[in-house]
């Protein structure tokens, strides 16, 4: 992955595939903007914010939608002159913190936040959490949409494509970075006490690090299904010989390809935080699980350690915070029975009502 300080490459410096990725993201954002006059601000990544704002303005222009690119020399936001085009349906696009903190007419219609590894503290975290669109630009040649508010676009319009764009390029090096945590997976699965001879689904299985332990837990009379959105991740699972432990399936965690109440357990490592609607995701896992079945949520790092690694702080409103998760479980068909969040792992176990 590219360094956070690296600028966005010029079009001619990128491969054809990288250019198409940029075009996909820009085109997707352009389609999400509401009709009529819209004020858009891009922030969160310094020069990369300016580059995305420039390219979004060009994308809109090419599509025939009037737009104006606001710069630091544009008139201040409290003057209406610079936005005279509002009556003609113009999209005004600005970038940077100065513009973000001085919105026209008291608000921005659409806020786009660019996420990198760098962090500016709590105020920047709040800015991201309040954004309408979040774009990951860790690699400035490979932007990926990671969040869109439901007011702009239904999850179905972007979630699958963008999730594959995010995880696919990471598949080849995933085990190099994280392969040494397989013992932690095995320990958590053993502690969960999966029933022998049952069927367990590893939802969001990635490269299949949990599959050997899941197969051992259910025994030769049980079944293991490994599901992931990314063909590249499943390809790595096959390359590592883990397909012998499970049936590998390309699929969406939000629409499991199984009948109601047909499985005995769900194992999900690092899944919930990647879902656009965590409660809806938990509800779908409950639909597929028989009464009394298990849900095992796991990560080989505790929440605080993982947050520190990404340069952010924890919030009680996060989906995996204990009280928030307990409420969500209760509302979606589960009863939380175990919650363990030390530095070396996260493990939550629930039973299906």
PDB file of N, CA and C in Angstrom, residues 160-238:
ATOM      1  N   UNK A 160     -21.134  -4.237  -2.579  1.00  0.00           N
ATOM      2  CA  UNK A 160     -20.437  -5.415  -3.102  1.00  0.00           C
ATOM      3  C   UNK A 160     -19.233  -5.001  -3.936  1.00  0.00           C
ATOM      4  N   UNK A 161     -19.441  -4.098  -4.886  1.00  0.00           N
ATOM      5  CA  UNK A 161     -18.348  -3.667  -5.765  1.00  0.00           C
ATOM      6  C   UNK A 161     -17.194  -3.065  -4.974  1.00  0.00           C
ATOM      7  N   UNK A 162     -17.518  -2.184  -4.032  1.00  0.00           N
ATOM      8  CA  UNK A 162     -16.460  -1.503  -3.293  1.00  0.00           C
ATOM      9  C   UNK A 162     -15.782  -2.419  -2.284  1.00  0.00           C
ATOM     10  N   UNK A 163     -16.510  -3.350  -1.681  1.00  0.00           N
ATOM     11  CA  UNK A 163     -15.876  -4.301  -0.762  1.00  0.00           C
ATOM     12  C   UNK A 163     -14.888  -5.187  -1.512  1.00  0.00           C
ATOM     13  N   UNK A 164     -15.279  -5.618  -2.704  1.00  0.00           N
ATOM     14  CA  UNK A 164     -14.340  -6.423  -3.496  1.00  0.00           C
ATOM     15  C   UNK A 164     -13.131  -5.606  -3.919  1.00  0.00           C
ATOM     16  N   UNK A 165     -13.355  -4.336  -4.222  1.00  0.00           N
ATOM     17  CA  UNK A 165     -12.226  -3.474  -4.587  1.00  0.00           C
ATOM     18  C   UNK A 165     -11.289  -3.247  -3.408  1.00  0.00           C
ATOM     19  N   UNK A 166     -11.836  -3.262  -2.188  1.00  0.00           N
ATOM     20  CA  UNK A 166     -11.025  -3.053  -0.989  1.00  0.00           C
ATOM     21  C   UNK A 166     -10.224  -4.309  -0.634  1.00  0.00           C
ATOM     22  N   UNK A 167     -10.888  -5.466  -0.587  1.00  0.00           N
ATOM     23  CA  UNK A 167     -10.230  -6.676  -0.097  1.00  0.00           C
ATOM     24  C   UNK A 167      -9.478  -7.437  -1.191  1.00  0.00           C
ATOM     25  N   UNK A 168      -9.948  -7.361  -2.434  1.00  0.00           N
ATOM     26  CA  UNK A 168      -9.299  -8.121  -3.492  1.00  0.00           C
ATOM     27  C   UNK A 168      -7.810  -7.857  -3.616  1.00  0.00           C
ATOM     28  N   UNK A 169      -7.373  -6.587  -3.708  1.00  0.00           N
ATOM     29  CA  UNK A 169      -5.939  -6.325  -3.849  1.00  0.00           C
ATOM     30  C   UNK A 169      -5.116  -6.704  -2.618  1.00  0.00           C
ATOM     31  N   UNK A 170      -5.771  -6.899  -1.471  1.00  0.00           N
ATOM     32  CA  UNK A 170      -5.067  -7.246  -0.238  1.00  0.00           C
ATOM     33  C   UNK A 170      -4.918  -8.750  -0.044  1.00  0.00           C
ATOM     34  N   UNK A 171      -5.608  -9.539  -0.866  1.00  0.00           N
ATOM     35  CA  UNK A 171      -5.664 -10.981  -0.631  1.00  0.00           C
ATOM     36  C   UNK A 171      -4.294 -11.648  -0.712  1.00  0.00           C
ATOM     37  N   UNK A 172      -3.485 -11.262  -1.686  1.00  0.00           N
ATOM     38  CA  UNK A 172      -2.211 -11.944  -1.914  1.00  0.00           C
ATOM     39  C   UNK A 172      -1.254 -11.802  -0.736  1.00  0.00           C
ATOM     40  N   UNK A 173      -1.354 -10.711   0.004  1.00  0.00           N
ATOM     41  CA  UNK A 173      -0.434 -10.487   1.127  1.00  0.00           C
ATOM     42  C   UNK A 173      -1.111 -10.641   2.491  1.00  0.00           C
ATOM     43  N   UNK A 174      -2.368 -11.075   2.499  1.00  0.00           N
ATOM     44  CA  UNK A 174      -3.123 -11.148   3.755  1.00  0.00           C
ATOM     45  C   UNK A 174      -2.467 -12.087   4.759  1.00  0.00           C
ATOM     46  N   UNK A 175      -2.113 -13.283   4.332  1.00  0.00           N
ATOM     47  CA  UNK A 175      -1.509 -14.241   5.262  1.00  0.00           C
ATOM     48  C   UNK A 175      -0.097 -13.842   5.662  1.00  0.00           C
ATOM     49  N   UNK A 176       0.600 -13.134   4.794  1.00  0.00           N
ATOM     50  CA  UNK A 176       1.927 -12.648   5.163  1.00  0.00           C
ATOM     51  C   UNK A 176       1.833 -11.693   6.347  1.00  0.00           C
ATOM     52  N   UNK A 177       0.781 -10.880   6.341  1.00  0.00           N
ATOM     53  CA  UNK A 177       0.600  -9.899   7.417  1.00  0.00           C
ATOM     54  C   UNK A 177      -0.047 -10.504   8.654  1.00  0.00           C
ATOM     55  N   UNK A 178      -0.989 -11.441   8.450  1.00  0.00           N
ATOM     56  CA  UNK A 178      -1.821 -11.885   9.574  1.00  0.00           C
ATOM     57  C   UNK A 178      -1.818 -13.392   9.802  1.00  0.00           C
ATOM     58  N   UNK A 179      -1.052 -14.145   9.037  1.00  0.00           N
ATOM     59  CA  UNK A 179      -1.120 -15.604   9.126  1.00  0.00           C
ATOM     60  C   UNK A 179      -0.679 -16.185  10.445  1.00  0.00           C
ATOM     61  N   UNK A 180       0.100 -15.438  11.252  1.00  0.00           N
ATOM     62  CA  UNK A 180       0.606 -16.000  12.506  1.00  0.00           C
ATOM     63  C   UNK A 180      -0.427 -15.980  13.625  1.00  0.00           C
ATOM     64  N   UNK A 181      -1.655 -15.501  13.357  1.00  0.00           N
ATOM     65  CA  UNK A 181      -2.655 -15.478  14.420  1.00  0.00           C
ATOM     66  C   UNK A 181      -3.612 -16.682  14.357  1.00  0.00           C
ATOM     67  N   UNK A 182      -3.281 -17.692  13.551  1.00  0.00           N
ATOM     68  CA  UNK A 182      -4.144 -18.870  13.479  1.00  0.00           C
ATOM     69  C   UNK A 182      -4.306 -19.577  14.823  1.00  0.00           C
ATOM     70  N   UNK A 183      -3.281 -19.646  15.692  1.00  0.00           N
ATOM     71  CA  UNK A 183      -3.506 -20.240  17.021  1.00  0.00           C
ATOM     72  C   UNK A 183      -4.564 -19.497  17.832  1.00  0.00           C
ATOM     73  N   UNK A 184      -4.643 -18.176  17.667  1.00  0.00           N
ATOM     74  CA  UNK A 184      -5.665 -17.408  18.380  1.00  0.00           C
ATOM     75  C   UNK A 184      -7.055 -17.773  17.872  1.00  0.00           C
ATOM     76  N   UNK A 185      -7.193 -17.995  16.581  1.00  0.00           N
ATOM     77  CA  UNK A 185      -8.459 -18.463  16.028  1.00  0.00           C
ATOM     78  C   UNK A 185      -8.840 -19.813  16.641  1.00  0.00           C
ATOM     79  N   UNK A 186      -7.882 -20.727  16.654  1.00  0.00           N
ATOM     80  CA  UNK A 186      -8.152 -22.067  17.165  1.00  0.00           C
ATOM     81  C   UNK A 186      -8.569 -22.034  18.631  1.00  0.00           C
ATOM     82  N   UNK A 187      -7.912 -21.189  19.432  1.00  0.00           N
ATOM     83  CA  UNK A 187      -8.244 -21.107  20.852  1.00  0.00           C
ATOM     84  C   UNK A 187      -9.659 -20.576  21.054  1.00  0.00           C
ATOM     85  N   UNK A 188     -10.035 -19.557  20.285  1.00  0.00           N
ATOM     86  CA  UNK A 188     -11.380 -18.975  20.418  1.00  0.00           C
ATOM     87  C   UNK A 188     -12.446 -19.976  20.002  1.00  0.00           C
ATOM     88  N   UNK A 189     -12.201 -20.707  18.926  1.00  0.00           N
ATOM     89  CA  UNK A 189     -13.177 -21.684  18.447  1.00  0.00           C
ATOM     90  C   UNK A 189     -13.332 -22.825  19.451  1.00  0.00           C
ATOM     91  N   UNK A 190     -12.236 -23.263  20.037  1.00  0.00           N
ATOM     92  CA  UNK A 190     -12.315 -24.308  21.058  1.00  0.00           C
ATOM     93  C   UNK A 190     -13.108 -23.820  22.259  1.00  0.00           C
ATOM     94  N   UNK A 191     -12.866 -22.576  22.676  1.00  0.00           N
ATOM     95  CA  UNK A 191     -13.579 -22.017  23.825  1.00  0.00           C
ATOM     96  C   UNK A 191     -15.074 -21.883  23.558  1.00  0.00           C
ATOM     97  N   UNK A 192     -15.441 -21.605  22.327  1.00  0.00           N
ATOM     98  CA  UNK A 192     -16.851 -21.397  21.994  1.00  0.00           C
ATOM     99  C   UNK A 192     -17.675 -22.671  22.139  1.00  0.00           C
ATOM    100  N   UNK A 193     -17.050 -23.826  21.999  1.00  0.00           N
ATOM    101  CA  UNK A 193     -17.763 -25.079  22.189  1.00  0.00           C
ATOM    102  C   UNK A 193     -18.767 -25.396  21.102  1.00  0.00           C
ATOM    103  N   UNK A 194     -18.343 -25.377  19.866  1.00  0.00           N
ATOM    104  CA  UNK A 194     -19.235 -25.729  18.762  1.00  0.00           C
ATOM    105  C   UNK A 194     -19.695 -27.181  18.894  1.00  0.00           C
ATOM    106  N   UNK A 195     -20.961 -27.457  18.610  1.00  0.00           N
ATOM    107  CA  UNK A 195     -21.447 -28.848  18.719  1.00  0.00           C
ATOM    108  C   UNK A 195     -20.855 -29.738  17.630  1.00  0.00           C
ATOM    109  N   UNK A 196     -20.507 -30.944  17.989  1.00  0.00           N
ATOM    110  CA  UNK A 196     -20.008 -31.911  17.013  1.00  0.00           C
ATOM    111  C   UNK A 196     -21.104 -32.257  16.015  1.00  0.00           C
ATOM    112  N   UNK A 197     -20.685 -32.526  14.805  1.00  0.00           N
ATOM    113  CA  UNK A 197     -21.562 -32.983  13.725  1.00  0.00           C
ATOM    114  C   UNK A 197     -22.545 -31.918  13.245  1.00  0.00           C
ATOM    115  N   UNK A 198     -22.372 -30.680  13.680  1.00  0.00           N
ATOM    116  CA  UNK A 198     -23.245 -29.611  13.217  1.00  0.00           C
ATOM    117  C   UNK A 198     -22.699 -28.923  11.988  1.00  0.00           C
ATOM    118  N   UNK A 199     -23.443 -27.933  11.497  1.00  0.00           N
ATOM    119  CA  UNK A 199     -23.016 -27.142  10.345  1.00  0.00           C
ATOM    120  C   UNK A 199     -22.675 -25.744  10.822  1.00  0.00           C
ATOM    121  N   UNK A 200     -21.485 -25.275  10.496  1.00  0.00           N
ATOM    122  CA  UNK A 200     -21.036 -23.944  10.856  1.00  0.00           C
ATOM    123  C   UNK A 200     -20.657 -23.193   9.580  1.00  0.00           C
ATOM    124  N   UNK A 201     -21.012 -21.909   9.536  1.00  0.00           N
ATOM    125  CA  UNK A 201     -20.652 -21.063   8.403  1.00  0.00           C
ATOM    126  C   UNK A 201     -19.661 -20.016   8.877  1.00  0.00           C
ATOM    127  N   UNK A 202     -18.520 -19.964   8.213  1.00  0.00           N
ATOM    128  CA  UNK A 202     -17.542 -18.907   8.461  1.00  0.00           C
ATOM    129  C   UNK A 202     -17.884 -17.773   7.498  1.00  0.00           C
ATOM    130  N   UNK A 203     -18.516 -16.730   8.027  1.00  0.00           N
ATOM    131  CA  UNK A 203     -19.011 -15.621   7.203  1.00  0.00           C
ATOM    132  C   UNK A 203     -17.944 -14.541   7.119  1.00  0.00           C
ATOM    133  N   UNK A 204     -17.522 -14.220   5.896  1.00  0.00           N
ATOM    134  CA  UNK A 204     -16.388 -13.315   5.723  1.00  0.00           C
ATOM    135  C   UNK A 204     -15.099 -14.037   6.062  1.00  0.00           C
ATOM    136  N   UNK A 205     -14.920 -15.211   5.472  1.00  0.00           N
ATOM    137  CA  UNK A 205     -13.828 -16.113   5.872  1.00  0.00           C
ATOM    138  C   UNK A 205     -12.456 -15.634   5.441  1.00  0.00           C
ATOM    139  N   UNK A 206     -12.385 -14.694   4.497  1.00  0.00           N
ATOM    140  CA  UNK A 206     -11.076 -14.243   4.024  1.00  0.00           C
ATOM    141  C   UNK A 206     -10.286 -15.383   3.421  1.00  0.00           C
ATOM    142  N   UNK A 207      -9.048 -15.544   3.853  1.00  0.00           N
ATOM    143  CA  UNK A 207      -8.187 -16.606   3.322  1.00  0.00           C
ATOM    144  C   UNK A 207      -8.368 -17.924   4.060  1.00  0.00           C
ATOM    145  N   UNK A 208      -9.351 -17.981   4.941  1.00  0.00           N
ATOM    146  CA  UNK A 208      -9.697 -19.257   5.576  1.00  0.00           C
ATOM    147  C   UNK A 208      -8.860 -19.629   6.770  1.00  0.00           C
ATOM    148  N   UNK A 209      -8.381 -18.648   7.513  1.00  0.00           N
ATOM    149  CA  UNK A 209      -7.521 -18.963   8.664  1.00  0.00           C
ATOM    150  C   UNK A 209      -8.259 -19.751   9.747  1.00  0.00           C
ATOM    151  N   UNK A 210      -9.580 -19.617   9.823  1.00  0.00           N
ATOM    152  CA  UNK A 210     -10.333 -20.337  10.850  1.00  0.00           C
ATOM    153  C   UNK A 210     -10.746 -21.738  10.420  1.00  0.00           C
ATOM    154  N   UNK A 211     -10.612 -22.067   9.150  1.00  0.00           N
ATOM    155  CA  UNK A 211     -11.217 -23.295   8.639  1.00  0.00           C
ATOM    156  C   UNK A 211     -10.655 -24.581   9.247  1.00  0.00           C
ATOM    157  N   UNK A 212      -9.344 -24.731   9.424  1.00  0.00           N
ATOM    158  CA  UNK A 212      -8.868 -25.969  10.063  1.00  0.00           C
ATOM    159  C   UNK A 212      -9.454 -26.172  11.460  1.00  0.00           C
ATOM    160  N   UNK A 213      -9.520 -25.115  12.250  1.00  0.00           N
ATOM    161  CA  UNK A 213     -10.057 -25.235  13.606  1.00  0.00           C
ATOM    162  C   UNK A 213     -11.558 -25.504  13.593  1.00  0.00           C
ATOM    163  N   UNK A 214     -12.283 -24.893  12.663  1.00  0.00           N
ATOM    164  CA  UNK A 214     -13.720 -25.152  12.569  1.00  0.00           C
ATOM    165  C   UNK A 214     -13.993 -26.597  12.168  1.00  0.00           C
ATOM    166  N   UNK A 215     -13.211 -27.097  11.220  1.00  0.00           N
ATOM    167  CA  UNK A 215     -13.376 -28.504  10.820  1.00  0.00           C
ATOM    168  C   UNK A 215     -13.094 -29.435  11.992  1.00  0.00           C
ATOM    169  N   UNK A 216     -12.054 -29.175  12.734  1.00  0.00           N
ATOM    170  CA  UNK A 216     -11.739 -30.014  13.895  1.00  0.00           C
ATOM    171  C   UNK A 216     -12.866 -29.955  14.923  1.00  0.00           C
ATOM    172  N   UNK A 217     -13.467 -28.771  15.105  1.00  0.00           N
ATOM    173  CA  UNK A 217     -14.510 -28.607  16.115  1.00  0.00           C
ATOM    174  C   UNK A 217     -15.764 -29.399  15.778  1.00  0.00           C
ATOM    175  N   UNK A 218     -16.217 -29.372  14.526  1.00  0.00           N
ATOM    176  CA  UNK A 218     -17.464 -30.063  14.176  1.00  0.00           C
ATOM    177  C   UNK A 218     -17.230 -31.521  13.829  1.00  0.00           C
ATOM    178  N   UNK A 219     -15.970 -31.891  13.566  1.00  0.00           N
ATOM    179  CA  UNK A 219     -15.651 -33.277  13.286  1.00  0.00           C
ATOM    180  C   UNK A 219     -16.023 -33.703  11.880  1.00  0.00           C
ATOM    181  N   UNK A 220     -15.653 -34.921  11.515  1.00  0.00           N
ATOM    182  CA  UNK A 220     -15.903 -35.404  10.146  1.00  0.00           C
ATOM    183  C   UNK A 220     -17.379 -35.530   9.812  1.00  0.00           C
ATOM    184  N   UNK A 221     -18.237 -35.615  10.832  1.00  0.00           N
ATOM    185  CA  UNK A 221     -19.665 -35.711  10.574  1.00  0.00           C
ATOM    186  C   UNK A 221     -20.349 -34.372  10.418  1.00  0.00           C
ATOM    187  N   UNK A 222     -19.622 -33.290  10.651  1.00  0.00           N
ATOM    188  CA  UNK A 222     -20.186 -31.952  10.531  1.00  0.00           C
ATOM    189  C   UNK A 222     -19.895 -31.329   9.185  1.00  0.00           C
ATOM    190  N   UNK A 223     -20.382 -30.124   9.019  1.00  0.00           N
ATOM    191  CA  UNK A 223     -20.151 -29.403   7.777  1.00  0.00           C
ATOM    192  C   UNK A 223     -19.620 -28.010   8.038  1.00  0.00           C
ATOM    193  N   UNK A 224     -18.717 -27.554   7.171  1.00  0.00           N
ATOM    194  CA  UNK A 224     -18.158 -26.209   7.275  1.00  0.00           C
ATOM    195  C   UNK A 224     -18.345 -25.520   5.923  1.00  0.00           C
ATOM    196  N   UNK A 225     -18.976 -24.376   5.949  1.00  0.00           N
ATOM    197  CA  UNK A 225     -19.146 -23.550   4.754  1.00  0.00           C
ATOM    198  C   UNK A 225     -18.340 -22.275   4.964  1.00  0.00           C
ATOM    199  N   UNK A 226     -17.521 -21.929   4.007  1.00  0.00           N
ATOM    200  CA  UNK A 226     -16.701 -20.720   4.075  1.00  0.00           C
ATOM    201  C   UNK A 226     -17.189 -19.746   3.021  1.00  0.00           C
ATOM    202  N   UNK A 227     -17.677 -18.588   3.462  1.00  0.00           N
ATOM    203  CA  UNK A 227     -18.296 -17.618   2.550  1.00  0.00           C
ATOM    204  C   UNK A 227     -17.550 -16.301   2.585  1.00  0.00           C
ATOM    205  N   UNK A 228     -17.284 -15.752   1.398  1.00  0.00           N
ATOM    206  CA  UNK A 228     -16.640 -14.449   1.314  1.00  0.00           C
ATOM    207  C   UNK A 228     -17.066 -13.774   0.011  1.00  0.00           C
ATOM    208  N   UNK A 229     -17.089 -12.428   0.053  1.00  0.00           N
ATOM    209  CA  UNK A 229     -17.424 -11.654  -1.142  1.00  0.00           C
ATOM    210  C   UNK A 229     -16.304 -11.659  -2.169  1.00  0.00           C
ATOM    211  N   UNK A 230     -15.072 -11.820  -1.711  1.00  0.00           N
ATOM    212  CA  UNK A 230     -13.911 -11.621  -2.576  1.00  0.00           C
ATOM    213  C   UNK A 230     -13.428 -12.928  -3.204  1.00  0.00           C
ATOM    214  N   UNK A 231     -13.508 -13.066  -4.517  1.00  0.00           N
ATOM    215  CA  UNK A 231     -12.946 -14.264  -5.158  1.00  0.00           C
ATOM    216  C   UNK A 231     -11.456 -14.412  -4.895  1.00  0.00           C
ATOM    217  N   UNK A 232     -10.758 -13.280  -4.786  1.00  0.00           N
ATOM    218  CA  UNK A 232      -9.310 -13.345  -4.540  1.00  0.00           C
ATOM    219  C   UNK A 232      -9.005 -13.942  -3.170  1.00  0.00           C
ATOM    220  N   UNK A 233      -9.804 -13.597  -2.164  1.00  0.00           N
ATOM    221  CA  UNK A 233      -9.597 -14.178  -0.836  1.00  0.00           C
ATOM    222  C   UNK A 233      -9.818 -15.686  -0.863  1.00  0.00           C
ATOM    223  N   UNK A 234     -10.888 -16.120  -1.516  1.00  0.00           N
ATOM    224  CA  UNK A 234     -11.138 -17.553  -1.605  1.00  0.00           C
ATOM    225  C   UNK A 234     -10.057 -18.251  -2.428  1.00  0.00           C
ATOM    226  N   UNK A 235      -9.528 -17.555  -3.415  1.00  0.00           N
ATOM    227  CA  UNK A 235      -8.420 -18.114  -4.182  1.00  0.00           C
ATOM    228  C   UNK A 235      -7.203 -18.369  -3.313  1.00  0.00           C
ATOM    229  N   UNK A 236      -6.930 -17.463  -2.394  1.00  0.00           N
ATOM    230  CA  UNK A 236      -5.822 -17.663  -1.462  1.00  0.00           C
ATOM    231  C   UNK A 236      -6.114 -18.809  -0.498  1.00  0.00           C
ATOM    232  N   UNK A 237      -7.376 -18.951  -0.085  1.00  0.00           N
ATOM    233  CA  UNK A 237      -7.733 -20.085   0.777  1.00  0.00           C
ATOM    234  C   UNK A 237      -7.429 -21.405   0.070  1.00  0.00           C
ATOM    235  N   UNK A 238      -7.753 -21.477  -1.210  1.00  0.00           N
ATOM    236  CA  UNK A 238      -7.447 -22.690  -1.975  1.00  0.00           C
ATOM    237  C   UNK A 238      -5.941 -22.887  -2.089  1.00  0.00           C
TER     238      UNK A 238
END
